[in-house]
One Martini backbone bead per residue (centre of mass of N, CA, C, O) as a GRO file, in nm:
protein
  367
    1UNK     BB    1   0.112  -3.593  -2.142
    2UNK     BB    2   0.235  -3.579  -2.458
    3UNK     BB    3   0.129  -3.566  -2.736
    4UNK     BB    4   0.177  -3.739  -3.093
    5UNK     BB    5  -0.010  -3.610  -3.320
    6UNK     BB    6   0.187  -3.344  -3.310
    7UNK     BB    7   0.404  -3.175  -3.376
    8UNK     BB    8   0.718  -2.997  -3.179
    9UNK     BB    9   0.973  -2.981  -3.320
   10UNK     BB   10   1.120  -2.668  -3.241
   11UNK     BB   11   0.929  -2.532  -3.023
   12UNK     BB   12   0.779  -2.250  -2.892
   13UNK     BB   13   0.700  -2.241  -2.556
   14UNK     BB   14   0.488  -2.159  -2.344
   15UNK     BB   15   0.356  -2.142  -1.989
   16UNK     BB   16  -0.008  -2.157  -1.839
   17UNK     BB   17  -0.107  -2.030  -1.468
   18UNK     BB   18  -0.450  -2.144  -1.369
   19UNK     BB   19  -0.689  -2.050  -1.098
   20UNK     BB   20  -1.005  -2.064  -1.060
   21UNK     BB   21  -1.334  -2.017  -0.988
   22UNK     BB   22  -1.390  -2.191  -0.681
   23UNK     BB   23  -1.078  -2.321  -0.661
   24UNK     BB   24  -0.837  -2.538  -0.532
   25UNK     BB   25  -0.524  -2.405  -0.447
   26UNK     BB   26  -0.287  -2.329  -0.674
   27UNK     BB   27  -0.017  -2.253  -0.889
   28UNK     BB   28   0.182  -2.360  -0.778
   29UNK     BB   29   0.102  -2.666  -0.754
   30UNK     BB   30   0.086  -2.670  -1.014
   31UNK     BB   31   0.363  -2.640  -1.122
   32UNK     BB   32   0.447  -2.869  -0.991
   33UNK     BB   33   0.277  -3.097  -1.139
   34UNK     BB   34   0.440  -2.978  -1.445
   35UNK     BB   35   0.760  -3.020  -1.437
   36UNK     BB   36   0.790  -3.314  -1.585
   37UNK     BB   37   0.653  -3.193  -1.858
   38UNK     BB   38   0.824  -2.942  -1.902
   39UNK     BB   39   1.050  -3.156  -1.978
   40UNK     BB   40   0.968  -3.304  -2.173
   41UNK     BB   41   0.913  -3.043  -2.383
   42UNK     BB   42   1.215  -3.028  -2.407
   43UNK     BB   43   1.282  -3.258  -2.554
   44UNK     BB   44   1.054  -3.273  -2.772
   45UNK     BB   45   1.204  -2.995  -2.911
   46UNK     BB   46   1.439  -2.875  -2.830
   47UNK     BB   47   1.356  -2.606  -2.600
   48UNK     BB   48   1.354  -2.439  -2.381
   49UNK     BB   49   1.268  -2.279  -2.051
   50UNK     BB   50   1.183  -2.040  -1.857
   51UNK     BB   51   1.148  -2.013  -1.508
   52UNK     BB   52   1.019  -1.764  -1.481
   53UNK     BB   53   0.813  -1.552  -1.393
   54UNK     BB   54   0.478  -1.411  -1.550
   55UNK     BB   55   0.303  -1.172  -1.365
   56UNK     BB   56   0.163  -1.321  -1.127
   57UNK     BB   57   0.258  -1.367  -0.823
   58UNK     BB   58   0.317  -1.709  -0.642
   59UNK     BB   59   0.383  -1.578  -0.334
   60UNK     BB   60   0.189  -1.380  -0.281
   61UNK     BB   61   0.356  -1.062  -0.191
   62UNK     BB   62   0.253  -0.927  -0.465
   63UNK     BB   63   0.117  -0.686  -0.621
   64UNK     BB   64  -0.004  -0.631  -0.906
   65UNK     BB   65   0.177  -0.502  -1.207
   66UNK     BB   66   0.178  -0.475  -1.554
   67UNK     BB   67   0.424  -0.289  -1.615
   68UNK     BB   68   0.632  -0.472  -1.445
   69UNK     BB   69   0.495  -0.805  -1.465
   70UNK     BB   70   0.512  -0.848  -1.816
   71UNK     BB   71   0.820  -0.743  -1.854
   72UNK     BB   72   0.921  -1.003  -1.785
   73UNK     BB   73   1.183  -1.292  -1.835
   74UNK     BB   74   0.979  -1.549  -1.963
   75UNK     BB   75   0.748  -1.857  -1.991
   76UNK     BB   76   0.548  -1.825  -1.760
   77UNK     BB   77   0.218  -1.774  -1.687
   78UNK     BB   78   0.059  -1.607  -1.472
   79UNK     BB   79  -0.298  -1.563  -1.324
   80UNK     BB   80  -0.329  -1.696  -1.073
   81UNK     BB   81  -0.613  -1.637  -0.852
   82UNK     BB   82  -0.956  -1.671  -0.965
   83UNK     BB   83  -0.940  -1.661  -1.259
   84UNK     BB   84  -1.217  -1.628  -1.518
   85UNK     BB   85  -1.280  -1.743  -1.793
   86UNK     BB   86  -1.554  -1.566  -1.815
   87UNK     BB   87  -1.355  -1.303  -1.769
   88UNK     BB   88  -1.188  -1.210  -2.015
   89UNK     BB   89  -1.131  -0.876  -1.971
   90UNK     BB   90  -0.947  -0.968  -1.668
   91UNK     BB   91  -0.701  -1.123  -1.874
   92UNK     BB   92  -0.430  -0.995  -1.901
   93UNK     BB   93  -0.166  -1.220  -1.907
   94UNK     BB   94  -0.313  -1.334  -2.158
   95UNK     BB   95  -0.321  -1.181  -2.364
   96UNK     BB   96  -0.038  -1.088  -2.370
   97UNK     BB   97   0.075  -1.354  -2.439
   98UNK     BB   98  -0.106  -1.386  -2.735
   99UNK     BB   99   0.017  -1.155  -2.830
  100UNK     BB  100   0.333  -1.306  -2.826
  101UNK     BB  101   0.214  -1.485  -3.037
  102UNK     BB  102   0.113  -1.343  -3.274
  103UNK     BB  103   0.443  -1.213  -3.299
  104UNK     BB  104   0.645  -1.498  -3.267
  105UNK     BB  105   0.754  -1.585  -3.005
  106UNK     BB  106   0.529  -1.833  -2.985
  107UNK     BB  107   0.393  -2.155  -3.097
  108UNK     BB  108   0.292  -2.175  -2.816
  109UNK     BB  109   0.067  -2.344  -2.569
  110UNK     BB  110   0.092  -2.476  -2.248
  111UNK     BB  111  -0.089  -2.693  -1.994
  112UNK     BB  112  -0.252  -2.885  -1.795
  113UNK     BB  113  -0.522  -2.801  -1.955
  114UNK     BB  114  -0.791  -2.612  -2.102
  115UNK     BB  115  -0.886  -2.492  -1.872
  116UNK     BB  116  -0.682  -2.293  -1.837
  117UNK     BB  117  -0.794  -2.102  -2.053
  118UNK     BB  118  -1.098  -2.273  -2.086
  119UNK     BB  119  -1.414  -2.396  -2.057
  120UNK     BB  120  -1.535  -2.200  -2.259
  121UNK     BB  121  -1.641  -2.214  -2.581
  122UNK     BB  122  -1.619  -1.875  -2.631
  123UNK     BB  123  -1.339  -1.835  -2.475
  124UNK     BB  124  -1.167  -2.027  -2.632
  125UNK     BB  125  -1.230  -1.884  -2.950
  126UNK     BB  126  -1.142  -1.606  -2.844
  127UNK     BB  127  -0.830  -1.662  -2.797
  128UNK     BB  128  -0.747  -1.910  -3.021
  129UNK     BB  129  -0.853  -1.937  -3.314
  130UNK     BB  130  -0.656  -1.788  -3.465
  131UNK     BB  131  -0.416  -1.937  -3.412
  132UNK     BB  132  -0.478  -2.250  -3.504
  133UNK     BB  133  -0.601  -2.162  -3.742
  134UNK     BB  134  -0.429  -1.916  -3.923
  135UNK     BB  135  -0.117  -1.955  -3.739
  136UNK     BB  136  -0.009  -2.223  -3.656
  137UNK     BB  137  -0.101  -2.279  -3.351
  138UNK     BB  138  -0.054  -2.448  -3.024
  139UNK     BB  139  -0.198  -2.658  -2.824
  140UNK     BB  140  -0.163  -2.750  -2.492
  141UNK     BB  141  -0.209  -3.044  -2.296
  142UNK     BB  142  -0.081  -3.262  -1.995
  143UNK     BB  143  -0.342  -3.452  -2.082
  144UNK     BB  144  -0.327  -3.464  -2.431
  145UNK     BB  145  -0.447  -3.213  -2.523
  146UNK     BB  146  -0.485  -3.061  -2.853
  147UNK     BB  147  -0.429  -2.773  -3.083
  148UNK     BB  148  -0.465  -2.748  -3.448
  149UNK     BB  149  -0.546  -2.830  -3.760
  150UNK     BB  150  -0.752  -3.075  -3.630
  151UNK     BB  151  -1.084  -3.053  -3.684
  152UNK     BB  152  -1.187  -3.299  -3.539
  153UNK     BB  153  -1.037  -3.234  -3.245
  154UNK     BB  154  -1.219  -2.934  -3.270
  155UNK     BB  155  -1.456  -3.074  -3.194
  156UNK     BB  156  -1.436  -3.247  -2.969
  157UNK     BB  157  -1.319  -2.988  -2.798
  158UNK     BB  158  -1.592  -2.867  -2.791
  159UNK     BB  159  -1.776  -3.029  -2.641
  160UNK     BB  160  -1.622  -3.058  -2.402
  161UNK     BB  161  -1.630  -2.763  -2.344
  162UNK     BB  162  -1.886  -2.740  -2.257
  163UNK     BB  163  -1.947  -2.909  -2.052
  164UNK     BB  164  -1.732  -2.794  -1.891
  165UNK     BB  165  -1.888  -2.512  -1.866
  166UNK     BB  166  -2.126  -2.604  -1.706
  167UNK     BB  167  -2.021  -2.734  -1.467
  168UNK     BB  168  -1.857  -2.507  -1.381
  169UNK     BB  169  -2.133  -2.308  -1.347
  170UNK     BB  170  -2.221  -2.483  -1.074
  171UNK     BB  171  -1.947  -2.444  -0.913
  172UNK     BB  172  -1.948  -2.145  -0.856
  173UNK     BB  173  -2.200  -2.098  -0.733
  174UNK     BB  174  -2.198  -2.289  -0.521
  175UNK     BB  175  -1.961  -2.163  -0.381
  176UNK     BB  176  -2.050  -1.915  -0.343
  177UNK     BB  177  -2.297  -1.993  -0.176
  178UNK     BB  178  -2.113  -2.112   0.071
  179UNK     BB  179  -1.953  -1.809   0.120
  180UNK     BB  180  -2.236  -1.657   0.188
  181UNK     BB  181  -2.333  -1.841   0.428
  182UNK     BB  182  -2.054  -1.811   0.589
  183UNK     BB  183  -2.013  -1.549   0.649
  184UNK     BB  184  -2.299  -1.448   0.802
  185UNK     BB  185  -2.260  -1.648   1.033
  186UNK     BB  186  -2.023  -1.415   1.118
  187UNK     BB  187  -2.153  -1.118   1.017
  188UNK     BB  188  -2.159  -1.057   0.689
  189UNK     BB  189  -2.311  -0.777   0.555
  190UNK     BB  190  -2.377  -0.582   0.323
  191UNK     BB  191  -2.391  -0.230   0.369
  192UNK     BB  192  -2.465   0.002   0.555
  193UNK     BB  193  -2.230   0.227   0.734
  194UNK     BB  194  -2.093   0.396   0.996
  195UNK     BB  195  -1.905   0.688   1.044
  196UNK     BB  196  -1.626   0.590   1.185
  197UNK     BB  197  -1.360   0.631   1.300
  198UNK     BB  198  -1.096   0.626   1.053
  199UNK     BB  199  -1.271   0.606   0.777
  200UNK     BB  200  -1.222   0.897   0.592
  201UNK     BB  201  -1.487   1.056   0.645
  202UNK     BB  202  -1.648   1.363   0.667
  203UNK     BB  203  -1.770   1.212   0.927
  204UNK     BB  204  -1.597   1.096   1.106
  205UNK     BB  205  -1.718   1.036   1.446
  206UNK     BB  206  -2.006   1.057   1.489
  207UNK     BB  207  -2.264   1.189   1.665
  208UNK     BB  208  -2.587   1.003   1.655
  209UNK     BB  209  -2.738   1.084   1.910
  210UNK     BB  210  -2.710   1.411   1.906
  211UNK     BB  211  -2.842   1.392   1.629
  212UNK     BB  212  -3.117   1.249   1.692
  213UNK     BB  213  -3.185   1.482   1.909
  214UNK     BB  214  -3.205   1.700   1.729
  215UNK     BB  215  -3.398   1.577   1.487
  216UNK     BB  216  -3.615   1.570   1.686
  217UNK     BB  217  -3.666   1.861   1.742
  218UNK     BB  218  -3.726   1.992   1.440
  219UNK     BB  219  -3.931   1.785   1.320
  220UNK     BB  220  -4.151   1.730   1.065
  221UNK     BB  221  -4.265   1.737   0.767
  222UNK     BB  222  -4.618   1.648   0.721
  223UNK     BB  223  -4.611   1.565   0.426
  224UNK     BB  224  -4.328   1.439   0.365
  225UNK     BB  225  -4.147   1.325   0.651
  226UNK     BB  226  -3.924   1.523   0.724
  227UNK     BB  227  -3.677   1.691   0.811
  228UNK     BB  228  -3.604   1.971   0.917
  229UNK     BB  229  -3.317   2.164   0.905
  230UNK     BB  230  -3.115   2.039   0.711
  231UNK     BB  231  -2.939   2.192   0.702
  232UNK     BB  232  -2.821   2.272   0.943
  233UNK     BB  233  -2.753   1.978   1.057
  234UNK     BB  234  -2.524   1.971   0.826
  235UNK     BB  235  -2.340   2.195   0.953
  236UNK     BB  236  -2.294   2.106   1.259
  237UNK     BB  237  -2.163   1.813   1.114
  238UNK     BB  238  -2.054   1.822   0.841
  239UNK     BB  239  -2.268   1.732   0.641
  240UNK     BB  240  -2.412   1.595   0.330
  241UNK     BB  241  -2.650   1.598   0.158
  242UNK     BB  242  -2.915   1.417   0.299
  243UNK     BB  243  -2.794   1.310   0.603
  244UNK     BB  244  -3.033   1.390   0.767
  245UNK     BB  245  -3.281   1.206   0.686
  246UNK     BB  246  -3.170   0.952   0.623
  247UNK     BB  247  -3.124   0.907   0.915
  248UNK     BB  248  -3.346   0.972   1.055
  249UNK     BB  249  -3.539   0.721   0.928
  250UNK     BB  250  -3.358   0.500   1.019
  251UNK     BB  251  -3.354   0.568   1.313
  252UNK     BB  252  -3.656   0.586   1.364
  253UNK     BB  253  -3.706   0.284   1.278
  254UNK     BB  254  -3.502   0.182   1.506
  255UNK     BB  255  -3.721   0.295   1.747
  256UNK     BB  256  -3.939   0.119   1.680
  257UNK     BB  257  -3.798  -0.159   1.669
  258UNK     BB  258  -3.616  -0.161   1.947
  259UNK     BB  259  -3.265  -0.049   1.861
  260UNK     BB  260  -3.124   0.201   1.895
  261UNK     BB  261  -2.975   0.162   2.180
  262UNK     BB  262  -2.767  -0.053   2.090
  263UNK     BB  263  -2.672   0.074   1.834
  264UNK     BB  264  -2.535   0.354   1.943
  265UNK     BB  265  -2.365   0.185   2.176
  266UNK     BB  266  -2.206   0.014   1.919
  267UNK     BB  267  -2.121   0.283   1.783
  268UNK     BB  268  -1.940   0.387   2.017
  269UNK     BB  269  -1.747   0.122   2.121
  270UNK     BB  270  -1.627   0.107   1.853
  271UNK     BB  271  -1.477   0.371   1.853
  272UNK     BB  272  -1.318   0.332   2.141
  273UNK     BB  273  -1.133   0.114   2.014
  274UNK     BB  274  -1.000   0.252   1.798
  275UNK     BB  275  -0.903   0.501   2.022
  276UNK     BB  276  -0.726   0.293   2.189
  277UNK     BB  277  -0.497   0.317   2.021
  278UNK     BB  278  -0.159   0.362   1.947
  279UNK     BB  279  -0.266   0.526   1.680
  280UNK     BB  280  -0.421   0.658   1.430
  281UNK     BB  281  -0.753   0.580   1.316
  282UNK     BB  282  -0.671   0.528   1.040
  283UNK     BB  283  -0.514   0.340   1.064
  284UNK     BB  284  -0.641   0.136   1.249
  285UNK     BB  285  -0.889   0.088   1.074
  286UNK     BB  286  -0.706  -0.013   0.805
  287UNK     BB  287  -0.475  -0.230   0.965
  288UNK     BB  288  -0.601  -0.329   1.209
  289UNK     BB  289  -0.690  -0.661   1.322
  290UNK     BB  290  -0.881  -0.624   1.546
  291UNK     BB  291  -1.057  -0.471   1.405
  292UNK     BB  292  -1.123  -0.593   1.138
  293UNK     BB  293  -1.255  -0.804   1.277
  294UNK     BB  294  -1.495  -0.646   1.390
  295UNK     BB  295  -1.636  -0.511   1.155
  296UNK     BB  296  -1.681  -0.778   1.004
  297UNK     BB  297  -1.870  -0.920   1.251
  298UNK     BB  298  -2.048  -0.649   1.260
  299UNK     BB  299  -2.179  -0.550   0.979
  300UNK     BB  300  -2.463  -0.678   0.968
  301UNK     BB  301  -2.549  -0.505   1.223
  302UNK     BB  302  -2.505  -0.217   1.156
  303UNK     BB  303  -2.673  -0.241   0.879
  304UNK     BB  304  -2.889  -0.485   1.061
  305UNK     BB  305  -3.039  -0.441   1.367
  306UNK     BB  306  -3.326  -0.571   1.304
  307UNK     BB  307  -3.271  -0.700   1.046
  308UNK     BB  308  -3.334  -0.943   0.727
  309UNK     BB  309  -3.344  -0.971   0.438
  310UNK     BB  310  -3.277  -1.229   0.192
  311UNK     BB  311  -3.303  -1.257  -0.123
  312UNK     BB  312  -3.156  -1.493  -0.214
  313UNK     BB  313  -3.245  -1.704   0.024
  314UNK     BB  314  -3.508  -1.648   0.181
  315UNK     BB  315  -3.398  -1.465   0.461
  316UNK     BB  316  -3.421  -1.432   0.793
  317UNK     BB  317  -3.186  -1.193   0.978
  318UNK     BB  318  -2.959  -1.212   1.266
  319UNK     BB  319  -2.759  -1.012   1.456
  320UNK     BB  320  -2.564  -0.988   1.694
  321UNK     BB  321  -2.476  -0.780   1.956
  322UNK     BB  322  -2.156  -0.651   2.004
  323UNK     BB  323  -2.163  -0.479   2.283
  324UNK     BB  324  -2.201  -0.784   2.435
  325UNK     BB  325  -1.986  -0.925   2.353
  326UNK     BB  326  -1.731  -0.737   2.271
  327UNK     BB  327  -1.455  -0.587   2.083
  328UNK     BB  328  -1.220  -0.732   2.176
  329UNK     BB  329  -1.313  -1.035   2.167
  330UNK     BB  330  -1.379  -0.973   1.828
  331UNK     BB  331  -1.086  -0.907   1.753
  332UNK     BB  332  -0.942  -1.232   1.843
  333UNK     BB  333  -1.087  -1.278   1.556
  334UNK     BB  334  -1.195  -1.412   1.222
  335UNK     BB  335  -1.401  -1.642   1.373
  336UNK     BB  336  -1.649  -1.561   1.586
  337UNK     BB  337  -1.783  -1.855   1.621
  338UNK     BB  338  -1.581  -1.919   1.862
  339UNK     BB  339  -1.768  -1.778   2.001
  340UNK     BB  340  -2.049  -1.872   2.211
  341UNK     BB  341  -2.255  -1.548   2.164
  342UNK     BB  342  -2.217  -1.613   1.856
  343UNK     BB  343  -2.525  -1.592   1.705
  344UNK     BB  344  -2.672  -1.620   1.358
  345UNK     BB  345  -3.016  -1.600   1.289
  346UNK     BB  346  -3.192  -1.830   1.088
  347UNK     BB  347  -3.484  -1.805   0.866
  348UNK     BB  348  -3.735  -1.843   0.716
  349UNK     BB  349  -3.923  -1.652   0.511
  350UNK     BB  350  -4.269  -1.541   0.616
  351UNK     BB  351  -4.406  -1.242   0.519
  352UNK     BB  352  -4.341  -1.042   0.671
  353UNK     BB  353  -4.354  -0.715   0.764
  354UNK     BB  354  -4.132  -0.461   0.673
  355UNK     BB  355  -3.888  -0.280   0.699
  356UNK     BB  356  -3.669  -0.077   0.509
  357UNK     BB  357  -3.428  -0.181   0.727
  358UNK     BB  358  -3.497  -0.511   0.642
  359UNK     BB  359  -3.367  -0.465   0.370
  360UNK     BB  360  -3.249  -0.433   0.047
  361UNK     BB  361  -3.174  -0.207  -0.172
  362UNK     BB  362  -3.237  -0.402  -0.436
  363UNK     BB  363  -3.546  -0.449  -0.330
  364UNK     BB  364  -3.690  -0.184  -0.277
  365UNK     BB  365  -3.839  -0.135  -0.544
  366UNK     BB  366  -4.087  -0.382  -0.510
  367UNK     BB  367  -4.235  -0.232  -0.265
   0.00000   0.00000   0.00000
């Protein structure tokens, strides 16, 4: 529905396609939904409307690329999936676009709503006042919204959209929250991974078990409790400053907490996963969907063998050991629940005292 109340007769309009962030769908079914619109706006203006697409690729094939995608002539203007209105700064197309009715390209932007331009008021005053205000240019949503002179429409435009800015923040958490807690259930948890086969650092497919037969052998400096002779340690395995205490100190809580040996296991295995296939280790690291799978699946136990407090949630969780359940397996999945032997302990955190390898690194300043 395009308002009847501000002239558009003669103008020549861009249009604007963006899914936000939290938000379900895609840019192509919007476009499909406001194309009956946009033959609309071209009869009551009596101007073509271009449908190439500029911008992010719509059957998402291709990665964006701002210098070859920008310059494309069209007038439909992708912003893609999940770009979030609350970060201006990273919203190229938009930018361009306005940056090209600044310049007198374009009497205006319609769009399914105001909100694919911005939910947030100061987010739409950033993009648009000046445009509206002082340039007489028009904004249209094809659900009746319109901002141009109408001083009254943009007080009423301002209130909606405040409202409309706090849903939003509402909706991207929450999302964001239901996103976090089923990753975790998957087995994925950002953290520290050592460095496996393929993995491209400068000791991928380092012996961890040989390292810490080492770093125990050199014994600690009493004072400090650090592992001794570290140059040495790291110069047997290429390996770069302070990469022998850091692992040392891990290692050893991971043997007092009674993980260590499960831990090196799934290290050991996971590697020989990845030089199992018929191609170099770089390429399966990075490739290879059943490597992928098994990655994801393992990250939170690599990184928290002993279990973790999860700060966001105050939760203590642990995750299955990958070895007893075989990475071949862990493979076969995208979504490793699928498995019946995984199952990722979740109960809330209950004040125990934790060492630090099972806190994450944010909350250690803390402790």
């Amino acid at each position: 529905m395009i308002t009847d109340k501000v002239n558009i007769k003669g103008k020549k309009f861009a249009i604007l396609l963006r899914r936000s962030e939290g938000e379900t769908g895609s840019t192509k079914a919007q476009l499909d939904r406001i194309k009956r619109d946009i033959d609309a706006l071209e009869k009551v203006t009596g101007r073509k409307i271009n449908r190439t697409i500029v911008g992010k690729d719509i059957t998402k094939k291709r990665r964006f690329n701002a210098a070859r995608d920008l310059a494309i002539e069209g007038d439909i203007y992708n912003e893609g999936e999940g770009a979030s209105g609350f970060k201006t700064e990273d919203r190229q197309v938009l930018v361009h676009l306005l940056d090209l009715v600044k310049k007198g390209k374009y009497d205006g932007v319609a769009m399914e709503s105001f909100d694919r331009l911005s939910r947030d008021i100061l987010g739409l005053a950033h993009f648009a006042l000046p445009l509206w205000r002082e340039d007489g240019k028009v904004f249209l949503g094809f659900n009746g919204d319109y901002l141009d002179k109408d001083r009254e429409n943009e007080y009423l435009k301002t209130i909606v959209s405040a409202a409309s800015s706090l849903s939003k923040v509402g909706e991207i958490e929450k999302g964001k929250e239901a996103l976090f807690g089923d990753a975790v259930s998957k087995g994925f948890l950002k953290g520290s991974q050592p460095s496996f086969l393929g993995s491209g650092s400068k000791i991928a497919g380092v012996d961890y078990r040989r390292a810490y037969a080492m770093m125990k052998s050199m014994g600690e400096n009493p004072k400090t409790g650090k592992v001794r002779n570290q140059g040495f340690i790291e110069a047997e395995f290429n390996a770069s400053k302070n990469w022998a205490d850091r692992w040392y100190q891990k290692m050893k809580q991971y043997e007092q907490l009674g993980v260590l040996e499960e831990w090196l296991t799934s290290v050991e295995q996971f590697n020989k996963f990845i030089d199992s296939f018929d191609s170099s280790p770089t390429l399966v690291f990075k490739r290879n969907q059943q490597v992928l799978n098994a990655k994801k699946s393992a990250a939170g136990y690599f990184a928290y063998p002993a279990g973790v407090k999860i700060e966001t949630t105050q939760e203590f969780v642990k995750f299955p050991v990958p070895s007893k359940i075989g990475f071949e397996e862990l493979g076969k999945f995208a979504d490793p629940t699928m498995i019946g032997e995984f199952v990722v302990q979740r109960e809330p955190y209950k004040n125990q005292l934790l060492q630090v390898v099972q806190t994450q690194p944010r909350s250690r300043a803390k402790r």
